[in-house]
CSV table of C-alpha atoms in Angstrom, one decimal:
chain,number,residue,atom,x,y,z
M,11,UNK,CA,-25.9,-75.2,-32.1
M,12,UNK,CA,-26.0,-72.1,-30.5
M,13,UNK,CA,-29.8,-72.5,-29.3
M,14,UNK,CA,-28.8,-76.2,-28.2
M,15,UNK,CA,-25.7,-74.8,-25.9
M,16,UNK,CA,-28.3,-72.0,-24.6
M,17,UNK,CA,-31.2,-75.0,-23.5
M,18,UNK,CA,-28.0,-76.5,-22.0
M,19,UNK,CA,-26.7,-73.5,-19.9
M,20,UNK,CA,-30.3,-72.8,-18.9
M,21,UNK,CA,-30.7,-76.5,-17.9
M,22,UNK,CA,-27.9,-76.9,-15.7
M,23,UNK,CA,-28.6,-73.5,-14.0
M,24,UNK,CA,-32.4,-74.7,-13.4
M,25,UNK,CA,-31.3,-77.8,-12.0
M,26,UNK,CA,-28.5,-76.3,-9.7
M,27,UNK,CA,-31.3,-73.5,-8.3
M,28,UNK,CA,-33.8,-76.9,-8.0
M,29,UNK,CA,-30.6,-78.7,-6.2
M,30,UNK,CA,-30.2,-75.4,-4.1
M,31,UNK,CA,-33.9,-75.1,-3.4
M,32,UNK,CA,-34.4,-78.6,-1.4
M,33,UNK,CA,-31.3,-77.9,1.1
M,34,UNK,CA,-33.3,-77.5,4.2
M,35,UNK,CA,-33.3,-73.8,5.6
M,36,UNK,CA,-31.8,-73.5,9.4
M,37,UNK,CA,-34.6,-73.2,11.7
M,38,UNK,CA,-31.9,-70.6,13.3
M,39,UNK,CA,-29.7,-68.7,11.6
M,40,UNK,CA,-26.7,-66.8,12.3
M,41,UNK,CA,-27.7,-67.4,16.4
M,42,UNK,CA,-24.6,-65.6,18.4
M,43,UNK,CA,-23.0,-67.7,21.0
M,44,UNK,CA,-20.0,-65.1,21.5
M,45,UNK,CA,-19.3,-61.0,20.6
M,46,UNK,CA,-17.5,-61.5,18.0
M,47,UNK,CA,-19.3,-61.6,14.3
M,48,UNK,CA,-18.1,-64.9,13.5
M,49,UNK,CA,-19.1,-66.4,16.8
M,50,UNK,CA,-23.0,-67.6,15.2
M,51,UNK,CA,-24.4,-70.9,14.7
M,52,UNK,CA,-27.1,-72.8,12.6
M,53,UNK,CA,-30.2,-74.8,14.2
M,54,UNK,CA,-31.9,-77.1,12.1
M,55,UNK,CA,-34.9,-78.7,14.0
M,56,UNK,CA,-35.9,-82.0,13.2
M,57,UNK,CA,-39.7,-83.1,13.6
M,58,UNK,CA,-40.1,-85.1,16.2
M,59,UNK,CA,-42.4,-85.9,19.6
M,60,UNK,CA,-40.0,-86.2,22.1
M,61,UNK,CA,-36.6,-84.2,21.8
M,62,UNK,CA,-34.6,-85.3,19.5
M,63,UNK,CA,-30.6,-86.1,19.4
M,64,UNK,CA,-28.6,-83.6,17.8
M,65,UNK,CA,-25.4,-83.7,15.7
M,66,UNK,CA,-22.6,-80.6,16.4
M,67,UNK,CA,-20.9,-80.2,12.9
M,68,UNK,CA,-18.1,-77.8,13.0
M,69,UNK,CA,-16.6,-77.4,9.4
M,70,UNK,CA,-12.9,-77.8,7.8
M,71,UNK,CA,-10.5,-75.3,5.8
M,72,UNK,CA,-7.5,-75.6,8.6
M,73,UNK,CA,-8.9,-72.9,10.8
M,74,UNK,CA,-8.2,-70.7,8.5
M,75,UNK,CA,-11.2,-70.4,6.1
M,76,UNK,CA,-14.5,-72.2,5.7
M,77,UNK,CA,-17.9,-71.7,6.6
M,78,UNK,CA,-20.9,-73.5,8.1
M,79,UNK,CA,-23.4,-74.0,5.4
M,80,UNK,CA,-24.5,-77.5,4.6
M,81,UNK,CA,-23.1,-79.4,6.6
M,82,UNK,CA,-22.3,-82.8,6.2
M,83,UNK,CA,-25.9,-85.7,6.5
M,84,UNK,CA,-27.7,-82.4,7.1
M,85,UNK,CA,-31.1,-84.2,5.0
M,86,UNK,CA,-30.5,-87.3,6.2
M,87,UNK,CA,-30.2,-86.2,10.1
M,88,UNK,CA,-33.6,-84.2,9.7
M,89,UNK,CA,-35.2,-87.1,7.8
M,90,UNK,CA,-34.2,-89.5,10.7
M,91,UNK,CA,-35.5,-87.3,13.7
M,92,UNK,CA,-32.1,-85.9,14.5
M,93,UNK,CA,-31.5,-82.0,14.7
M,94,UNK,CA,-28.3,-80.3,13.6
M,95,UNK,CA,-26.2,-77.3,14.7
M,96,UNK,CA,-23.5,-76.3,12.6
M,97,UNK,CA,-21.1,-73.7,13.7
M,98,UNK,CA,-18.9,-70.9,12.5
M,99,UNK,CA,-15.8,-69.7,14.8
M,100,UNK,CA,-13.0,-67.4,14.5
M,101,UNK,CA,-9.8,-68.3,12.3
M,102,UNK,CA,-6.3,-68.2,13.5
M,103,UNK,CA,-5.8,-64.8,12.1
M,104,UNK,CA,-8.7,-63.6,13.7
M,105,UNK,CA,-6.5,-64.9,16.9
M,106,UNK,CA,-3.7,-63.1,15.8
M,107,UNK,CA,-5.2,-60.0,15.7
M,108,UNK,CA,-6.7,-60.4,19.4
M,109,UNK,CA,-3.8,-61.5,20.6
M,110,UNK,CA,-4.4,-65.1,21.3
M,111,UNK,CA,-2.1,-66.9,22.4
M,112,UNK,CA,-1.6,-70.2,20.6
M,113,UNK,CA,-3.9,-69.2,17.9
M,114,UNK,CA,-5.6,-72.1,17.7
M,115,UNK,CA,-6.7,-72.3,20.7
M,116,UNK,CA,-9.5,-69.5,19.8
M,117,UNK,CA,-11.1,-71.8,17.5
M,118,UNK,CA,-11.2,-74.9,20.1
M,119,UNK,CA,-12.3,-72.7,22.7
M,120,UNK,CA,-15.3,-70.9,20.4
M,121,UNK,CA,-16.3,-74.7,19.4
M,122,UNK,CA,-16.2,-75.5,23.6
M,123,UNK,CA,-18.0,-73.0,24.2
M,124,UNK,CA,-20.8,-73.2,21.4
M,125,UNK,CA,-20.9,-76.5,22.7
M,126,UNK,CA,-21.8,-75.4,25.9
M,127,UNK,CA,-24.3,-72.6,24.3
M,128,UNK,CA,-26.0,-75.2,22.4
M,129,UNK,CA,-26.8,-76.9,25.7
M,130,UNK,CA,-28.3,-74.3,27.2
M,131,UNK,CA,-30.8,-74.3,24.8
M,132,UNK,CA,-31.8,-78.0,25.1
M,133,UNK,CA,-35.2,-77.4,26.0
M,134,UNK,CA,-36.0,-74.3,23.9
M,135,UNK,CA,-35.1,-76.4,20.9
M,136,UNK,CA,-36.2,-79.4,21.8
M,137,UNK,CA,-33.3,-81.7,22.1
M,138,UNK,CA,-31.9,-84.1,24.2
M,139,UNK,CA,-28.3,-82.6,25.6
M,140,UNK,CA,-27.2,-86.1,26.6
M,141,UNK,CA,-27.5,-87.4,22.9
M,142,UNK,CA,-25.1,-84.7,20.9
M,143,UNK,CA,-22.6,-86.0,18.4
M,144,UNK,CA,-19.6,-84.3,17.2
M,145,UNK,CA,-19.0,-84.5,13.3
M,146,UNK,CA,-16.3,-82.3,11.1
M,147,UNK,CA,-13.9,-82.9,8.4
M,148,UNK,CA,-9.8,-82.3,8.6
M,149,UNK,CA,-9.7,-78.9,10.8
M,150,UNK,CA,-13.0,-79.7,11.9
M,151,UNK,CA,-12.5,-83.3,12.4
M,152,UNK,CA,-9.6,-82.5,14.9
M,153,UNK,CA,-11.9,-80.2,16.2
M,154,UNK,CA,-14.6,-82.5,17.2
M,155,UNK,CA,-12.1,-85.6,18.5
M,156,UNK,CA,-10.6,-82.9,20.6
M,157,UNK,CA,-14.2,-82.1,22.2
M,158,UNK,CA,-14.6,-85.8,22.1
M,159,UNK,CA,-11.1,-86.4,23.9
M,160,UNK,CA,-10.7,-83.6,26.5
M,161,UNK,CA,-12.0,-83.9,30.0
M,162,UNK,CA,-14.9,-82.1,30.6
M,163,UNK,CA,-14.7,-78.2,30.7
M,164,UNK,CA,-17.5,-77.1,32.2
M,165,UNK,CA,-17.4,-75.3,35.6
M,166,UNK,CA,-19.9,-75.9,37.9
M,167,UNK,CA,-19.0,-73.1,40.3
M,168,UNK,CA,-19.2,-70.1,37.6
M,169,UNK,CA,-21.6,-67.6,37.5
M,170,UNK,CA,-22.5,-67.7,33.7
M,171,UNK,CA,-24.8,-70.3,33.4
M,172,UNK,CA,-23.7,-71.7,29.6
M,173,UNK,CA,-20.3,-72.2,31.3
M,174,UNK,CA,-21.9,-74.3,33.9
M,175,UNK,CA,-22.7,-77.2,30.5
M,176,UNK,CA,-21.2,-79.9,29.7
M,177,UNK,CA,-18.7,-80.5,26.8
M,178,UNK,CA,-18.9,-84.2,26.4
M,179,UNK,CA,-20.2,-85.9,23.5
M,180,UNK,CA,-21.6,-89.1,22.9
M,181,UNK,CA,-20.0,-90.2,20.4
M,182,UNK,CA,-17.9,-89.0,17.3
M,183,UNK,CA,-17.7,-88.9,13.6
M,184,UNK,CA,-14.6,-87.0,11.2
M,185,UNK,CA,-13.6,-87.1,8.3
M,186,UNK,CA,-9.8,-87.1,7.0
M,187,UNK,CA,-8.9,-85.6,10.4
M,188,UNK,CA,-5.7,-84.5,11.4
M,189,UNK,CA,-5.0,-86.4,15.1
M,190,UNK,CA,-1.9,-85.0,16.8
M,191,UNK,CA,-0.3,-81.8,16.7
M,192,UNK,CA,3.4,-82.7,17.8
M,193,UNK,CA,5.2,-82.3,14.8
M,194,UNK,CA,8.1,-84.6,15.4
M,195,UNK,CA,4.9,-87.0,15.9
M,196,UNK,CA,3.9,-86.1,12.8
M,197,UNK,CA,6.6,-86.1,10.8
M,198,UNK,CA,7.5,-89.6,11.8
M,199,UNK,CA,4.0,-90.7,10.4
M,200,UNK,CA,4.3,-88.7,7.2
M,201,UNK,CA,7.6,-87.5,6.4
M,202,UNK,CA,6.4,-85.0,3.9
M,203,UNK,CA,4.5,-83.5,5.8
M,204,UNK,CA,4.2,-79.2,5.7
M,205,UNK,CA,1.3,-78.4,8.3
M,206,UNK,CA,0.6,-77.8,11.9
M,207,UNK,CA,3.4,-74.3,12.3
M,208,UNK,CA,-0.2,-71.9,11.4
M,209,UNK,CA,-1.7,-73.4,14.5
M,210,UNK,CA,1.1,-71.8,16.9
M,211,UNK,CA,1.8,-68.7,15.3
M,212,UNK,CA,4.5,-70.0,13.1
M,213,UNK,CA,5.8,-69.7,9.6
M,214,UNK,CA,7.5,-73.3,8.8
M,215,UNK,CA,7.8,-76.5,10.1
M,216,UNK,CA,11.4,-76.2,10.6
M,217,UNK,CA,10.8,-73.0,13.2
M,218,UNK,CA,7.6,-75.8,14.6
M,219,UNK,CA,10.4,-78.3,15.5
M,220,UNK,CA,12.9,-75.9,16.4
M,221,UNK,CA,10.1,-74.5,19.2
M,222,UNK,CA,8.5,-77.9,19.8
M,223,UNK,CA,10.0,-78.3,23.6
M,224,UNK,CA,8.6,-75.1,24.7
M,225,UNK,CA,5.2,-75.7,22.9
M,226,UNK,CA,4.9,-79.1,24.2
M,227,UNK,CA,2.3,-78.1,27.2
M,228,UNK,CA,-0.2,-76.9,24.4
M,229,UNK,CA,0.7,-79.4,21.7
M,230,UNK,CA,-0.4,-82.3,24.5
M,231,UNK,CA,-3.6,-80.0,25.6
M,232,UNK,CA,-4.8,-79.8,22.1
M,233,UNK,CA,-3.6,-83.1,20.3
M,234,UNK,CA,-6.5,-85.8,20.4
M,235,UNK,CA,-3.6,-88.3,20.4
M,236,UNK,CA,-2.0,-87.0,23.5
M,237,UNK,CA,-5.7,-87.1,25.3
M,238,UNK,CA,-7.2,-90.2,24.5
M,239,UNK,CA,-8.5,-92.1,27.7
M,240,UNK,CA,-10.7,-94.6,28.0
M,241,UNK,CA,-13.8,-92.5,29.6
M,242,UNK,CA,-13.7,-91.2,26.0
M,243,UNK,CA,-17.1,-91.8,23.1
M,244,UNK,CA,-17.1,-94.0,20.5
M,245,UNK,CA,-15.2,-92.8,17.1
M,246,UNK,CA,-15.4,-93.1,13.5
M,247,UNK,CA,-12.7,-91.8,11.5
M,248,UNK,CA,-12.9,-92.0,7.9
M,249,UNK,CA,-9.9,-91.2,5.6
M,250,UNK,CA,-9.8,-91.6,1.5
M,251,UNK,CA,-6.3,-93.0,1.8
M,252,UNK,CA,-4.4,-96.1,2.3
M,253,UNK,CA,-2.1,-96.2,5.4
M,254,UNK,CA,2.0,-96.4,4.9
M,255,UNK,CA,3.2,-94.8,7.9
M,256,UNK,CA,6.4,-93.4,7.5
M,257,UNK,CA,6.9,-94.2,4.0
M,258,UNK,CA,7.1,-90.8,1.4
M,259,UNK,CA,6.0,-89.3,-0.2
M,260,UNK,CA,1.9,-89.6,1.3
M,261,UNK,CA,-0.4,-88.3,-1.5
M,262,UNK,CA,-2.2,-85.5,-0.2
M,263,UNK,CA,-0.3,-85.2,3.1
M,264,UNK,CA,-2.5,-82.9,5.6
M,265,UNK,CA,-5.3,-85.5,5.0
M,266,UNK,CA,-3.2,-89.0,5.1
M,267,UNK,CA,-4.6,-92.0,6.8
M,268,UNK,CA,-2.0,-92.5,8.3
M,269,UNK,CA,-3.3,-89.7,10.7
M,270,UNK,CA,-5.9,-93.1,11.2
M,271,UNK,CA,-3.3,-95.6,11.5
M,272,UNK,CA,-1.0,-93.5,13.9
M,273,UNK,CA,-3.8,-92.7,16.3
M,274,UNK,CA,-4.9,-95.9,16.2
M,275,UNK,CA,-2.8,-98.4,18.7
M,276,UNK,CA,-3.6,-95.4,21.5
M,277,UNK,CA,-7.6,-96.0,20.7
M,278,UNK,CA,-7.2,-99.6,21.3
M,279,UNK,CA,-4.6,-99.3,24.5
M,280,UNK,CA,-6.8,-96.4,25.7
M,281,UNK,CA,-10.0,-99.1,25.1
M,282,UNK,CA,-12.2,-96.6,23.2
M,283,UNK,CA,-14.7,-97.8,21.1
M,284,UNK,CA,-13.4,-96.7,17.4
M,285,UNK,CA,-13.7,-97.8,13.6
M,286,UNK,CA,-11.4,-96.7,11.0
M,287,UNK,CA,-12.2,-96.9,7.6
M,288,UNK,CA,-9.7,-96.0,4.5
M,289,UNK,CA,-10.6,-95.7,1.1
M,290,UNK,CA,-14.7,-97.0,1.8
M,291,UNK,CA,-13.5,-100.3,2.8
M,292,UNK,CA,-16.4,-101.4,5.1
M,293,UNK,CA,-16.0,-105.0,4.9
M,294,UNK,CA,-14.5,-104.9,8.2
M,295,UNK,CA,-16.6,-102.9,10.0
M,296,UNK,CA,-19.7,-103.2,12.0
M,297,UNK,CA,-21.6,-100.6,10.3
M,298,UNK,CA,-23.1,-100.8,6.5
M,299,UNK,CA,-22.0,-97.1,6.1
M,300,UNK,CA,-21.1,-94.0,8.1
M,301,UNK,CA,-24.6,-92.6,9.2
M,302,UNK,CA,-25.3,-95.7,10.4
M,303,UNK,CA,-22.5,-95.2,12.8
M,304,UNK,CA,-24.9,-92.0,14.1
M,305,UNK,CA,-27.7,-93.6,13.9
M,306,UNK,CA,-26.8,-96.1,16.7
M,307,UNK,CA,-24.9,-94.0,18.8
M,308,UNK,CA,-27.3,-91.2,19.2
M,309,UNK,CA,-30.4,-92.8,18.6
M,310,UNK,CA,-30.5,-95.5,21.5
């Protein structure tokens, strides 16, 4: 018995090293786009011809913890001709401690700009900067509709060159997302609802409503639902939920569907190309499955 539970301990450790062994290595790694230490990204460079479309993963762990190592279709991008970047950025307390001002907005503004550094290395890395798609889950799926969402952010007129790049993506893919930060908003959709207050500095949601009027100005810059328009790419969002908006309590709250279902009536107004799928239902949808959804957009 004992020799039979050793073969089996060494068995599953050999087949978690073999597992471990055929994730692809980055190409890149650790590549700084910014000072500070956890301002580095991952390249993985597909084979390919001609250059290649490229998929910007930025990871989950609501801004507060996570990290960018195997990220999500990493195999089956490379396999399919499409390069990946995957980033890391600094966490709210890591804003805190500099002194930013929401928070939160440190970690949109490293993904911007690692956006923007990932551009300027188009050629180097042989990629085409006009076919990049955004993909993250919950922290990192706001994260990529808000790239997705906000007008573009480069600036022509400055001096640093990576600033001059674009921010735009072609299209977008996230998982369980989070898709406003207004918290009457979301408290309305999911009444039992305890996140959002971390992004602004804040200790509850009762101090978030209590503040909400005089956060409203970054709540509307930084809430995909507040800057939806129809110039915007194509989306996927994908939640493991059933929508009941308003009705408590929602199982597994920061990652309802009804994120999906309250977002979606301003996709549709707004006339933005979008699927939402909840619980793998994809009878409805156009695509067999979500990397298909990738595969069309950035491969065209």
């Amino acid at each position: 018995m004992i020799l039979s539970r050793f073969l089996l301990s060494a068995f599953c450790l050999l087949a978690a090293a073999s597992a471990f062994s055929q994730t692809p290595a980055p190409t890149q790694a650790n590549v700084p786009y910014g000072k500070h230490p956890k301002q580095v990204l991952d390249f993985y460079q597909a084979k390919a011809d001609k250059p290649t479309p490229l998929l910007f993963f930025v990871h989950g762990g609501g801004w507060m913890t996570g990290d960018k190592v195997n990220p999500d279709f990493l195999k089956q991008c490379l396999d399919d001709g499409i390069s990946v970047v995957s980033i890391n950025y600094r966490f709210i307390p890591d804003a805190q401690a500099e002194g930013i001002t929401p928070p939160v907005k440190a970690c949109l503004d490293d993904s911007a700009r690692a956006l923007q550094f990932v551009r300027s290395r188009a050629s180097e890395w042989h990629f085409d900067k006009d076919r990049i798609g955004g993909c993250g889950g919950s922290a990192g799926g706001f994260t990529v509709l808000y790239l997705g969402f906000h007008p573009e952010m480069a600036d022509p007129k400055s001096a640093d060159p990576i600033a001059r790049e674009s921010t735009r993506l072609r299209c977008v893919l996230a998982f369980v997302p989070q898709t406003s930060l207004d918290p009457k908003q979301m408290l309305a959709w999911i009444p039992n609802l305890e996140y959002g207050s971390h992004a602004f500095g804040l200790g509850s949601m009762q101090e978030f409503l209590a503040k909400r009027d005089s956060l409203m100005p970054w709540i509307e810059q930084f809430s995909p639902y507040a800057l939806a328009s129809a110039d915007d790419p194509p989306v996927l969002l994908f939640y493991d939920s059933t929508p009941d908006l308003g009705k408590p309590p929602a199982k597994d709250p920061v990652h309802s569907g009804n994120f999906g279902a309250g977002i979606s009536d301003t996709l549709k107004t707004a006339g933005i190309e979008h699927e939402i799928n909840y619980n793998n239902d994809y009878g409805h949808m156009k695509y067999p499955n979500l990397f298909s959804f990738l595969q069309e957009k950035l491969k065209k």
